[in-house]
Coordinates of C-alpha atoms and ligand atoms in Angstrom, one line a residue:
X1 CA -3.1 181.4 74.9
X2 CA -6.8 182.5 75.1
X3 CA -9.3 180.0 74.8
X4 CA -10.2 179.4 71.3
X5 CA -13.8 180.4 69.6
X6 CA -13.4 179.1 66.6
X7 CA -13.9 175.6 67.7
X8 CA -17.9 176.3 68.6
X9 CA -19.9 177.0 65.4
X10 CA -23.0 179.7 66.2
X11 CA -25.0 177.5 68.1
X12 CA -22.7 176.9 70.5
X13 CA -21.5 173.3 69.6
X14 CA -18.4 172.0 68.9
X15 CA -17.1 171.7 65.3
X16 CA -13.6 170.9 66.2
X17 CA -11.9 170.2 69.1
X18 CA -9.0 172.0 69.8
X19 CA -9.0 172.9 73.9
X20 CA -11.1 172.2 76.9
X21 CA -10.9 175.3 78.1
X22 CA -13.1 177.7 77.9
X23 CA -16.4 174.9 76.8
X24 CA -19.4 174.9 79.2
X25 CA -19.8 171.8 81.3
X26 CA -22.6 170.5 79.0
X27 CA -20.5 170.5 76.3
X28 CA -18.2 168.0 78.8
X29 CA -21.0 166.0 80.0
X30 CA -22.5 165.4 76.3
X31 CA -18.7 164.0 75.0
X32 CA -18.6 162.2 79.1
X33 CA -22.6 160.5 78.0
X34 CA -21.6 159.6 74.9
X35 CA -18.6 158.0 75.2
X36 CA -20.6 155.7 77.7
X37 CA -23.0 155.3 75.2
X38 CA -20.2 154.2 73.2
X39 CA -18.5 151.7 75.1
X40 CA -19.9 148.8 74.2
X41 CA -18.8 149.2 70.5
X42 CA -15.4 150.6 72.2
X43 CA -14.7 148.2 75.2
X44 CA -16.6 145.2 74.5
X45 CA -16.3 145.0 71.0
X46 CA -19.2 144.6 69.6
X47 CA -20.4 145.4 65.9
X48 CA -19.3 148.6 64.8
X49 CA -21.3 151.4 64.6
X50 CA -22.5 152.6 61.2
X51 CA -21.7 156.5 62.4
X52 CA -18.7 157.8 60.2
X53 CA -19.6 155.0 57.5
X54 CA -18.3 156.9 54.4
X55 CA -15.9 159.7 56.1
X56 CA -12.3 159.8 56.4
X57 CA -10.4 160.3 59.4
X58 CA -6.7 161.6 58.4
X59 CA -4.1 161.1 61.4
X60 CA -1.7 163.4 61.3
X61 CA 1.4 162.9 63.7
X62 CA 4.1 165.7 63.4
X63 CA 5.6 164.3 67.1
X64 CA 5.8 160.3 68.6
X65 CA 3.0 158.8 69.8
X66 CA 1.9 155.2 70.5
X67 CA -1.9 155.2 72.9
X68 CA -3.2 158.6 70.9
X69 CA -2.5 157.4 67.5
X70 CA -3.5 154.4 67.8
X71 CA -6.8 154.8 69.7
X72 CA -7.7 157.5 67.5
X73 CA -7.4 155.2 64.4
X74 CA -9.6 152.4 66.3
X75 CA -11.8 154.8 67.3
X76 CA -12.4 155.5 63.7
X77 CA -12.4 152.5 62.8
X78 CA -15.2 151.3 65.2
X79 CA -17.0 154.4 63.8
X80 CA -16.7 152.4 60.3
X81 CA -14.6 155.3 59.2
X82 CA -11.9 155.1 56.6
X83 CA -8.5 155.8 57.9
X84 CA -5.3 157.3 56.8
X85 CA -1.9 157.6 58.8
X86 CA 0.4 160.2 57.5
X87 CA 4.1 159.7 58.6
X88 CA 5.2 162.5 59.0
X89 CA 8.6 161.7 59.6
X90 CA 8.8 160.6 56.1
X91 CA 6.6 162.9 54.9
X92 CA 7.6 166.1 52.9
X93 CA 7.5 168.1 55.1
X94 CA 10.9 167.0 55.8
X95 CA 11.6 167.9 52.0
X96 CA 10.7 171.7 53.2
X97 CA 7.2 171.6 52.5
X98 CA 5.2 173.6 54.8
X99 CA 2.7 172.8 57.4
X100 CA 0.2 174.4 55.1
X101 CA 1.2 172.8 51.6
X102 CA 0.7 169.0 53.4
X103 CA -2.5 170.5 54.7
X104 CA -3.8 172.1 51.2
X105 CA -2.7 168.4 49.8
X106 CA -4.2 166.0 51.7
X107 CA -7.3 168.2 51.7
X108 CA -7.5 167.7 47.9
X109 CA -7.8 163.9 48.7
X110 CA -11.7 164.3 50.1
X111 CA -11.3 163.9 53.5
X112 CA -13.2 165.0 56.7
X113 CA -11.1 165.3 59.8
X114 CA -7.7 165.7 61.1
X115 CA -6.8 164.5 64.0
X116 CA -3.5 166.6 64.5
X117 CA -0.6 166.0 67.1
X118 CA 2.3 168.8 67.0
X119 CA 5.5 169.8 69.3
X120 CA 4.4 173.7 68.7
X121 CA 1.6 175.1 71.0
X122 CA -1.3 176.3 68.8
X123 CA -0.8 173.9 65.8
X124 CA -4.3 172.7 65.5
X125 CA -5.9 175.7 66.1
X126 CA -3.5 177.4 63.3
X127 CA -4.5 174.1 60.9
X128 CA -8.6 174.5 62.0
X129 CA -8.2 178.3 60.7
X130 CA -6.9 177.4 57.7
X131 CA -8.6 174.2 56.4
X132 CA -11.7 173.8 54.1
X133 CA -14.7 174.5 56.4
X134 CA -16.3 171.1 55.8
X135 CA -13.1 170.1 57.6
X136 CA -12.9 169.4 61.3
X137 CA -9.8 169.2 63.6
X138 CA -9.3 167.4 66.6
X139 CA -5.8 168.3 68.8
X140 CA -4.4 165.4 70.0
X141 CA -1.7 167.3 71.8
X142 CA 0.1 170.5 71.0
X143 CA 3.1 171.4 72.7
X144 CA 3.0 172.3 76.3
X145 CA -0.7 173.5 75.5
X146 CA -3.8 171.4 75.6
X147 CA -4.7 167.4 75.1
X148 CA -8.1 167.6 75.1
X149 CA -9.3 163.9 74.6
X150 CA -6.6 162.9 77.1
X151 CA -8.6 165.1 79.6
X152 CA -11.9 163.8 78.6
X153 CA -11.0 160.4 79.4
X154 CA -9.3 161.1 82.8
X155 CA -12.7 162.6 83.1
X156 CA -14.7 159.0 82.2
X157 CA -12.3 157.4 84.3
X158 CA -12.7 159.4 87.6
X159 CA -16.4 159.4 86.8
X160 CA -16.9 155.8 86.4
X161 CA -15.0 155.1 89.4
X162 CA -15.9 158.1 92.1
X163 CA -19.5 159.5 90.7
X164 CA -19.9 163.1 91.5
X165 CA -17.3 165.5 90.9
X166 CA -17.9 167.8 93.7
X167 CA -17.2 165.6 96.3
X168 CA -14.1 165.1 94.9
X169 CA -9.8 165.9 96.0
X170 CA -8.3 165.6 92.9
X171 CA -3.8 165.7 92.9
X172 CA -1.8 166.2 89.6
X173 CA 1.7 165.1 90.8
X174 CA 4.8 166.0 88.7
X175 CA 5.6 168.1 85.5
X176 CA 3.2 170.5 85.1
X177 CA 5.2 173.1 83.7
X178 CA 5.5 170.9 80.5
X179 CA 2.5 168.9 80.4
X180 CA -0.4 170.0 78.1
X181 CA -2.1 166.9 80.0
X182 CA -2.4 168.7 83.2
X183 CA -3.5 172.0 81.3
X184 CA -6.6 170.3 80.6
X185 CA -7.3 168.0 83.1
X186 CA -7.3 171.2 85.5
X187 CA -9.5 173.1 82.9
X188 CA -11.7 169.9 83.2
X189 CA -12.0 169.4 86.7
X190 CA -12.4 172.7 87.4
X191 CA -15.6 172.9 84.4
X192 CA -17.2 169.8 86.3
X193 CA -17.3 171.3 89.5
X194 CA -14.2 169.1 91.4
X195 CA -14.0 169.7 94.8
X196 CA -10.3 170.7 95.4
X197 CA -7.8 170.6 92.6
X198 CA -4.7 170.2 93.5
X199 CA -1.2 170.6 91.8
X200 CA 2.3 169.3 93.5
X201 CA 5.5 170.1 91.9
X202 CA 8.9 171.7 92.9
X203 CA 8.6 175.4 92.1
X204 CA 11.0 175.0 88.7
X205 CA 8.5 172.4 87.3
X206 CA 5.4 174.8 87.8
X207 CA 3.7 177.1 85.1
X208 CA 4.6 181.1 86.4
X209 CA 0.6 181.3 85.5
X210 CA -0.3 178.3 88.0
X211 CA -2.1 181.2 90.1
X212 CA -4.9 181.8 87.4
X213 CA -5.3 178.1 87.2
X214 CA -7.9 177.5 90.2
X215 CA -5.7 175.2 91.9
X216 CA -4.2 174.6 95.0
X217 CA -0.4 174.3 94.9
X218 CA 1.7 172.3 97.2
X219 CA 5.4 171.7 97.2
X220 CA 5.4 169.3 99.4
X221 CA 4.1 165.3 98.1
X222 CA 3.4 164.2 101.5
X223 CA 0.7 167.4 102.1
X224 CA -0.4 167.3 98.8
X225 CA -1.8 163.6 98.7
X226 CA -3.0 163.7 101.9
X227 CA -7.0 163.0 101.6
X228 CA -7.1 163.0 98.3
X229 CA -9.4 160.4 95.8
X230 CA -7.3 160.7 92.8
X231 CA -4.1 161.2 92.3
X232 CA -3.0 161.6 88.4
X233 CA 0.9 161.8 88.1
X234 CA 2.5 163.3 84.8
X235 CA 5.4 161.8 83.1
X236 CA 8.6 164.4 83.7
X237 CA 9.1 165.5 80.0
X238 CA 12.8 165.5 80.1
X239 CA 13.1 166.1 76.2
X240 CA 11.2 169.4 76.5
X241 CA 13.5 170.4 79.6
X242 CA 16.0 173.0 78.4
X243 CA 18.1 174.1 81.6
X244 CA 19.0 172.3 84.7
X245 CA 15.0 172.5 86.2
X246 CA 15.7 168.9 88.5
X247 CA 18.7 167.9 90.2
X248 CA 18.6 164.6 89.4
X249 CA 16.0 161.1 88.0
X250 CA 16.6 160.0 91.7
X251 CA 16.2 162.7 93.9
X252 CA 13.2 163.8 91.7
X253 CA 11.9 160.4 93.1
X254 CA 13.0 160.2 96.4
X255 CA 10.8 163.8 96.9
X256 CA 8.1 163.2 94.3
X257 CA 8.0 159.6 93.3
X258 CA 5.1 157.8 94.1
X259 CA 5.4 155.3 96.4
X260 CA 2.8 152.7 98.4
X261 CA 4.1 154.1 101.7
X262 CA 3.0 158.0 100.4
X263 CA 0.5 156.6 98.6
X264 CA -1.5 155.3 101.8
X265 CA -1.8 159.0 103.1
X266 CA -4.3 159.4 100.2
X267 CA -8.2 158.4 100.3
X268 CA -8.2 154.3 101.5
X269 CA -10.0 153.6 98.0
X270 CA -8.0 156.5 96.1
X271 CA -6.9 155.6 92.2
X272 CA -3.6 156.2 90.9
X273 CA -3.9 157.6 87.2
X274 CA -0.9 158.8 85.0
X275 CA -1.1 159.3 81.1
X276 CA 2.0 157.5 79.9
X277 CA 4.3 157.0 78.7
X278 CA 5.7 155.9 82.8
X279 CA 9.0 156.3 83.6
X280 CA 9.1 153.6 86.1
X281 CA 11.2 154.3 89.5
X282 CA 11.2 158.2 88.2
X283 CA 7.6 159.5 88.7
X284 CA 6.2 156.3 90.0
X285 CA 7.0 153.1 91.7
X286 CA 7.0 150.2 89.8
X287 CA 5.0 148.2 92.3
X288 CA 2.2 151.4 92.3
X289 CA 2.0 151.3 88.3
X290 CA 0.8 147.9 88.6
X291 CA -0.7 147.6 92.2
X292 CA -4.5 147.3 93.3
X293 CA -5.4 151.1 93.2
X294 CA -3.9 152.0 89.5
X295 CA -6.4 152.4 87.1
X296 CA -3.6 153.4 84.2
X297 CA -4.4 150.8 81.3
X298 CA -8.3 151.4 82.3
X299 CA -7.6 155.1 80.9
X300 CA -6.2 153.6 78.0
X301 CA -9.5 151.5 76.9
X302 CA -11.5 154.8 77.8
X303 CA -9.8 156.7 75.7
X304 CA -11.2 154.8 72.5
X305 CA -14.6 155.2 73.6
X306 CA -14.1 159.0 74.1
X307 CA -12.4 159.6 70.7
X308 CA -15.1 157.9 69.3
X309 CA -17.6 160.4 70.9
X310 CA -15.8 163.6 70.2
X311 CA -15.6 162.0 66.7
X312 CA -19.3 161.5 66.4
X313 CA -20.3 164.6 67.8
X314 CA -18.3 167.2 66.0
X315 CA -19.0 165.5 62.6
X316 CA -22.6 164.8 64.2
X317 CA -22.7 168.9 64.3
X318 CA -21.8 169.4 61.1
X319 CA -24.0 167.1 59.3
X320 CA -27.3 166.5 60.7
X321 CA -27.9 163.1 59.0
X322 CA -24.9 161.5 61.5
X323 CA -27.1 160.5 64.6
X324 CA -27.3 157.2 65.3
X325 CA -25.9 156.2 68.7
X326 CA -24.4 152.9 68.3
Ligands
NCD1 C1 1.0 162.6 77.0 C2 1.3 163.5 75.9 O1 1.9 163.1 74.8 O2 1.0 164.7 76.1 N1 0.9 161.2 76.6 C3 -0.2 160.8 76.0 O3 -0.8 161.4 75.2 N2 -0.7 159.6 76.4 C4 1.8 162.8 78.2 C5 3.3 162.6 78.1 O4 3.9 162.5 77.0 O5 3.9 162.5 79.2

Protein backbone atom coordinates (compact mmCIF):
# COMPACT_ATOMS: atom_id res chain seq x y z
CA UNK A 1 0.00 0.00 0.00
CA UNK A 2 1.49 3.42 -0.97
CA UNK A 3 1.64 5.93 1.61
CA UNK A 4 -1.40 7.95 1.74
CA UNK A 5 -1.70 11.89 0.64
CA UNK A 6 -4.87 12.44 1.45
CA UNK A 7 -4.15 12.61 5.10
CA UNK A 8 -2.01 16.07 4.71
CA UNK A 9 -4.17 19.02 3.59
CA UNK A 10 -2.06 21.64 1.19
CA UNK A 11 0.02 23.00 3.71
CA UNK A 12 1.48 20.07 4.54
CA UNK A 13 -0.29 19.25 7.90
CA UNK A 14 -2.15 16.53 9.03
CA UNK A 15 -5.94 16.41 8.70
CA UNK A 16 -6.36 12.88 9.51
CA UNK A 17 -4.27 10.34 10.54
CA UNK A 18 -4.24 7.33 8.80
CA UNK A 19 -0.29 6.00 8.51
CA UNK A 20 3.06 7.08 9.71
CA UNK A 21 4.57 6.42 6.79
CA UNK A 22 5.47 8.55 4.50
CA UNK A 23 5.09 12.00 7.14
CA UNK A 24 8.20 14.12 7.67
CA UNK A 25 9.86 13.85 11.00
CA UNK A 26 8.42 17.33 12.08
CA UNK A 27 5.17 16.14 11.63
CA UNK A 28 6.52 13.20 14.34
CA UNK A 29 8.15 15.55 16.63
CA UNK A 30 5.13 18.12 16.74
CA UNK A 31 2.51 14.90 17.78
CA UNK A 32 6.01 13.56 20.18
CA UNK A 33 6.00 17.73 21.86
CA UNK A 34 2.68 17.79 22.20
CA UNK A 35 1.73 14.89 23.73
CA UNK A 36 4.38 15.97 26.51
CA UNK A 37 2.76 19.04 26.62
CA UNK A 38 -0.22 17.01 27.32
CA UNK A 39 0.68 14.87 29.99
CA UNK A 40 -0.16 16.50 32.78
CA UNK A 41 -3.94 16.58 31.81
CA UNK A 42 -3.21 12.83 30.55
CA UNK A 43 -0.97 11.20 33.27
CA UNK A 44 -1.44 13.32 36.20
CA UNK A 45 -4.90 14.09 35.94
CA UNK A 46 -5.32 17.33 36.26
CA UNK A 47 -8.25 19.68 34.90
CA UNK A 48 -9.15 18.94 31.63
CA UNK A 49 -8.35 20.85 28.82
CA UNK A 50 -10.92 23.06 27.19
CA UNK A 51 -9.52 21.92 23.48
CA UNK A 52 -12.28 19.76 21.78
CA UNK A 53 -14.99 21.47 24.20
CA UNK A 54 -18.01 21.19 21.85
CA UNK A 55 -16.74 18.31 19.20
CA UNK A 56 -17.64 14.90 19.04
CA UNK A 57 -15.34 12.06 18.92
CA UNK A 58 -17.21 8.93 17.30
CA UNK A 59 -15.39 5.45 18.15
CA UNK A 60 -15.88 3.24 15.72
CA UNK A 61 -14.68 -0.47 16.53
CA UNK A 62 -15.35 -3.00 13.59
CA UNK A 63 -12.65 -5.57 15.41
CA UNK A 64 -11.90 -6.21 19.56
CA UNK A 65 -10.06 -3.92 21.37
CA UNK A 66 -9.59 -3.05 25.06
CA UNK A 67 -6.13 -0.19 25.51
CA UNK A 68 -7.08 1.57 21.92
CA UNK A 69 -10.65 2.05 22.65
CA UNK A 70 -10.57 2.95 25.64
CA UNK A 71 -7.62 5.41 25.67
CA UNK A 72 -9.00 6.98 22.71
CA UNK A 73 -12.39 7.69 24.57
CA UNK A 74 -10.31 9.20 27.69
CA UNK A 75 -8.28 10.98 25.56
CA UNK A 76 -11.40 12.65 24.32
CA UNK A 77 -12.65 12.96 27.15
CA UNK A 78 -9.75 14.90 28.80
CA UNK A 79 -10.00 17.02 25.56
CA UNK A 80 -13.64 17.89 27.11
CA UNK A 81 -14.95 16.15 23.94
CA UNK A 82 -18.20 14.45 23.72
CA UNK A 83 -18.02 10.83 23.08
CA UNK A 84 -19.85 8.15 21.27
CA UNK A 85 -19.01 4.32 21.09
CA UNK A 86 -20.56 2.49 18.27
CA UNK A 87 -20.76 -1.39 18.86
CA UNK A 88 -20.34 -2.62 16.03
CA UNK A 89 -20.98 -6.03 16.80
CA UNK A 90 -24.47 -5.04 17.43
CA UNK A 91 -24.60 -2.63 14.96
CA UNK A 92 -26.25 -2.89 11.54
CA UNK A 93 -23.89 -3.61 9.91
CA UNK A 94 -24.50 -7.01 10.96
CA UNK A 95 -28.10 -6.45 9.44
CA UNK A 96 -26.19 -6.04 5.95
CA UNK A 97 -25.74 -2.43 6.07
CA UNK A 98 -22.63 -1.34 4.43
CA UNK A 99 -19.52 0.19 5.77
CA UNK A 100 -20.67 3.27 3.90
CA UNK A 101 -24.47 3.52 4.94
CA UNK A 102 -23.15 3.38 9.00
CA UNK A 103 -20.73 6.01 7.78
CA UNK A 104 -23.35 8.34 5.79
CA UNK A 105 -25.58 7.80 9.22
CA UNK A 106 -23.65 8.66 11.86
CA UNK A 107 -22.34 11.57 9.87
CA UNK A 108 -25.96 12.92 9.79
CA UNK A 109 -25.65 13.04 13.71
CA UNK A 110 -23.03 16.28 13.62
CA UNK A 111 -20.04 14.85 14.48
CA UNK A 112 -16.24 15.57 13.99
CA UNK A 113 -13.99 12.58 14.04
CA UNK A 114 -13.82 8.95 13.71
CA UNK A 115 -11.55 7.15 15.29
CA UNK A 116 -11.83 3.85 13.11
CA UNK A 117 -10.43 0.26 13.93
CA UNK A 118 -11.00 -2.44 11.12
CA UNK A 119 -9.74 -6.26 10.27
CA UNK A 120 -9.32 -5.05 6.37
CA UNK A 121 -6.08 -3.11 5.43
CA UNK A 122 -7.06 0.33 4.09
CA UNK A 123 -10.32 0.83 5.99
CA UNK A 124 -9.70 4.19 7.28
CA UNK A 125 -8.17 5.56 4.48
CA UNK A 126 -11.32 4.16 2.31
CA UNK A 127 -13.80 5.88 5.25
CA UNK A 128 -11.35 9.36 5.19
CA UNK A 129 -12.08 9.44 1.21
CA UNK A 130 -15.50 9.11 1.55
CA UNK A 131 -16.69 11.23 4.68
CA UNK A 132 -17.83 14.89 4.83
CA UNK A 133 -14.68 16.95 4.55
CA UNK A 134 -15.19 18.69 7.94
CA UNK A 135 -14.67 15.13 9.08
CA UNK A 136 -11.34 13.77 10.23
CA UNK A 137 -10.25 10.07 10.72
CA UNK A 138 -7.92 8.70 12.90
CA UNK A 139 -6.77 4.60 12.17
CA UNK A 140 -6.57 3.00 15.09
CA UNK A 141 -5.41 -0.24 13.46
CA UNK A 142 -6.30 -1.62 10.10
CA UNK A 143 -5.52 -5.07 9.26
CA UNK A 144 -1.94 -6.11 8.94
CA UNK A 145 -1.40 -2.37 7.73
CA UNK A 146 -0.64 0.52 9.98
CA UNK A 147 -1.34 1.59 13.93
CA UNK A 148 -0.22 4.81 13.86
CA UNK A 149 -0.93 6.19 17.45
CA UNK A 150 0.43 2.78 18.72
CA UNK A 151 3.75 3.92 16.97
CA UNK A 152 3.63 7.33 18.28
CA UNK A 153 3.57 6.30 21.70
CA UNK A 154 6.34 3.60 21.47
CA UNK A 155 7.90 6.66 20.11
CA UNK A 156 7.27 8.91 23.58
CA UNK A 157 8.19 5.93 25.40
CA UNK A 158 11.68 5.26 23.94
CA UNK A 159 12.07 9.02 23.93
CA UNK A 160 11.38 9.61 27.50
CA UNK A 161 13.44 6.86 28.53
CA UNK A 162 16.77 6.89 26.02
CA UNK A 163 16.77 10.73 24.49
CA UNK A 164 18.15 10.82 21.14
CA UNK A 165 17.15 8.48 18.54
CA UNK A 166 20.30 8.17 16.68
CA UNK A 167 22.22 6.71 19.19
CA UNK A 168 19.78 4.16 19.39
CA UNK A 169 19.57 -0.22 18.63
CA UNK A 170 16.18 -0.71 18.44
CA UNK A 171 14.74 -4.94 18.09
CA UNK A 172 11.10 -5.75 17.03
CA UNK A 173 10.91 -9.49 18.20
CA UNK A 174 8.10 -11.75 16.84
CA UNK A 175 5.15 -11.53 14.36
CA UNK A 176 5.93 -9.16 11.96
CA UNK A 177 4.33 -10.60 9.09
CA UNK A 178 0.92 -9.86 10.81
CA UNK A 179 1.48 -6.91 12.91
CA UNK A 180 0.44 -3.41 11.62
CA UNK A 181 2.34 -2.43 15.04
CA UNK A 182 5.64 -3.16 13.66
CA UNK A 183 4.72 -1.57 10.20
CA UNK A 184 4.77 1.58 11.88
CA UNK A 185 7.06 1.50 14.55
CA UNK A 186 9.73 0.68 11.73
CA UNK A 187 8.32 3.54 9.54
CA UNK A 188 8.81 5.65 12.92
CA UNK A 189 12.11 4.80 13.87
CA UNK A 190 13.42 4.91 10.73
CA UNK A 191 11.62 8.84 10.22
CA UNK A 192 13.41 9.79 13.66
CA UNK A 193 16.72 8.91 12.65
CA UNK A 194 17.13 5.38 14.94
CA UNK A 195 20.34 4.08 14.85
CA UNK A 196 19.91 0.41 13.79
CA UNK A 197 16.41 -1.12 13.39
CA UNK A 198 16.26 -4.33 13.80
CA UNK A 199 13.60 -7.08 13.04
CA UNK A 200 13.95 -10.92 14.42
CA UNK A 201 11.50 -13.41 13.29
CA UNK A 202 11.62 -17.05 11.70
CA UNK A 203 11.49 -16.49 7.95
CA UNK A 204 7.52 -17.68 7.80
CA UNK A 205 6.63 -14.84 10.23
CA UNK A 206 8.45 -12.09 8.09
CA UNK A 207 6.78 -9.62 5.43
CA UNK A 208 8.29 -10.92 1.68
CA UNK A 209 8.77 -6.92 1.51
CA UNK A 210 10.96 -6.86 4.78
CA UNK A 211 13.87 -5.80 2.37
CA UNK A 212 12.34 -2.28 1.43
CA UNK A 213 11.71 -1.82 5.13
CA UNK A 214 15.32 -0.32 6.18
CA UNK A 215 15.81 -2.86 8.62
CA UNK A 216 18.20 -5.32 9.64
CA UNK A 217 16.84 -8.85 9.73
CA UNK A 218 18.06 -11.57 12.01
CA UNK A 219 16.69 -15.10 12.49
CA UNK A 220 18.48 -15.77 15.11
CA UNK A 221 17.09 -14.10 18.99
CA UNK A 222 20.33 -14.52 20.56
CA UNK A 223 22.14 -12.17 17.62
CA UNK A 224 19.40 -10.02 17.29
CA UNK A 225 19.25 -8.64 20.97
CA UNK A 226 22.62 -8.55 21.33
CA UNK A 227 23.52 -4.70 22.13
CA UNK A 228 20.40 -3.54 21.69
CA UNK A 229 18.49 -0.53 24.05
CA UNK A 230 15.05 -1.55 23.21
CA UNK A 231 13.64 -4.45 22.50
CA UNK A 232 9.65 -4.23 21.47
CA UNK A 233 8.18 -7.80 21.07
CA UNK A 234 4.84 -8.28 19.07
CA UNK A 235 2.07 -10.42 20.17
CA UNK A 236 2.01 -13.70 17.64
CA UNK A 237 -1.47 -13.06 15.99
CA UNK A 238 -2.53 -16.57 15.85
CA UNK A 239 -6.20 -15.57 14.70
CA UNK A 240 -4.82 -13.96 11.54
CA UNK A 241 -2.54 -17.09 10.86
CA UNK A 242 -4.08 -19.15 8.09
CA UNK A 243 -1.52 -22.18 7.40
CA UNK A 244 0.79 -24.00 9.52
CA UNK A 245 3.45 -20.68 9.73
CA UNK A 246 4.85 -22.06 13.55
CA UNK A 247 5.40 -25.42 14.70
CA UNK A 248 4.20 -24.97 17.80
CA UNK A 249 3.23 -22.07 21.17
CA UNK A 250 6.27 -23.80 22.81
CA UNK A 251 8.89 -24.20 20.44
CA UNK A 252 7.97 -20.69 19.18
CA UNK A 253 9.14 -19.78 22.76
CA UNK A 254 11.83 -21.91 23.36
CA UNK A 255 13.57 -20.02 20.01
CA UNK A 256 11.91 -16.65 20.31
CA UNK A 257 10.43 -16.19 23.72
CA UNK A 258 11.88 -13.64 25.79
CA UNK A 259 13.56 -14.68 28.54
CA UNK A 260 15.90 -12.87 31.50
CA UNK A 261 18.75 -15.09 30.55
CA UNK A 262 18.44 -13.67 26.51
CA UNK A 263 17.39 -10.70 27.80
CA UNK A 264 20.77 -9.85 29.63
CA UNK A 265 22.64 -10.01 26.12
CA UNK A 266 20.78 -6.76 25.39
CA UNK A 267 21.97 -3.03 26.59
CA UNK A 268 22.45 -3.42 30.77
CA UNK A 269 19.68 -0.54 31.08
CA UNK A 270 17.70 -1.90 27.80
CA UNK A 271 13.59 -1.71 28.13
CA UNK A 272 11.41 -4.37 27.20
CA UNK A 273 8.23 -2.93 25.30
CA UNK A 274 5.40 -5.05 23.73
CA UNK A 275 1.92 -3.63 22.66
CA UNK A 276 -0.50 -6.20 24.09
CA UNK A 277 -2.46 -8.00 24.39
CA UNK A 278 0.81 -10.63 26.03
CA UNK A 279 0.58 -13.98 25.60
CA UNK A 280 2.49 -14.87 28.60
CA UNK A 281 5.05 -17.97 28.34
CA UNK A 282 4.47 -17.53 24.26
CA UNK A 283 6.26 -14.37 23.25
CA UNK A 284 7.49 -13.38 26.60
CA UNK A 285 8.30 -14.69 30.00
CA UNK A 286 6.09 -14.01 32.59
CA UNK A 287 8.82 -12.86 34.96
CA UNK A 288 10.10 -10.31 31.98
CA UNK A 289 6.46 -8.81 31.43
CA UNK A 290 6.60 -7.78 34.94
CA UNK A 291 10.43 -7.53 35.82
CA UNK A 292 12.59 -4.19 36.39
CA UNK A 293 13.37 -3.38 32.63
CA UNK A 294 9.54 -3.63 31.21
CA UNK A 295 8.21 -0.53 30.50
CA UNK A 296 4.67 -2.23 28.99
CA UNK A 297 1.86 -0.50 31.19
CA UNK A 298 4.10 2.85 30.89
CA UNK A 299 3.15 2.65 27.06
CA UNK A 300 -0.23 2.27 28.06
CA UNK A 301 -0.53 5.75 30.11
CA UNK A 302 1.44 7.28 27.05
CA UNK A 303 -0.79 6.36 24.73
CA UNK A 304 -3.62 8.71 26.24
CA UNK A 305 -1.48 11.57 26.10
CA UNK A 306 -0.62 10.88 22.38
CA UNK A 307 -4.21 10.37 21.30
CA UNK A 308 -4.94 13.39 22.87
CA UNK A 309 -2.24 15.25 20.70
CA UNK A 310 -3.00 13.72 17.41
CA UNK A 311 -6.62 14.67 18.40
CA UNK A 312 -5.74 18.31 19.10
CA UNK A 313 -3.67 18.74 16.24
CA UNK A 314 -5.63 17.42 13.36
CA UNK A 315 -8.81 19.14 14.52
CA UNK A 316 -6.25 22.09 15.55
CA UNK A 317 -5.55 22.09 11.55
CA UNK A 318 -8.79 22.29 10.57
CA UNK A 319 -10.07 24.97 12.63
CA UNK A 320 -7.79 27.63 13.59
CA UNK A 321 -9.71 28.79 16.72
CA UNK A 322 -8.59 25.14 18.60
CA UNK A 323 -5.08 26.23 20.12
CA UNK A 324 -4.86 26.25 23.48
CA UNK A 325 -2.30 23.87 24.83
CA UNK A 326 -3.65 22.57 27.98
C1 LIG B 1 -2.15 -4.34 18.74
C2 LIG B 1 -3.16 -4.30 17.63
O1 LIG B 1 -4.35 -4.48 17.84
O2 LIG B 1 -2.70 -4.09 16.52
N1 LIG B 1 -2.65 -4.10 20.00
C3 LIG B 1 -2.94 -2.85 20.41
O3 LIG B 1 -3.42 -2.02 19.68
N2 LIG B 1 -2.61 -2.53 21.66
C4 LIG B 1 -1.27 -5.51 18.67
C5 LIG B 1 -1.85 -6.88 18.78
O4 LIG B 1 -3.06 -7.11 18.65
O5 LIG B 1 -1.04 -7.80 18.97
Amino acid sequence: MTPSSIQLDADGRLRHFLTVEGLKRRHLVEILDRAEALSGVAERRMTKSPTLHGKTVVNLFFENSTRTRTTFELAAKRLSADVLNVNISTSSTHKGETLLDTIRNIEAMQVDMFVVRHAVSGAAEFIARHVAPHIAVLNAGDGRHAHPTQAMLDMMTIRRHKGEFANLRVAIVGDVLHSRVARSDIHALNILGTGEVRVVAPKTLLPADVGTLGVHVFHDLEHGLRGVDVVIMLRLQRERMSGALLPSASEYFQQYGLTAERLALAQPDAIVMHPGPINRGVEMDSAVVDGPRSVILEQVTHGIAVRMAVMAIVLGNRHPDITEET
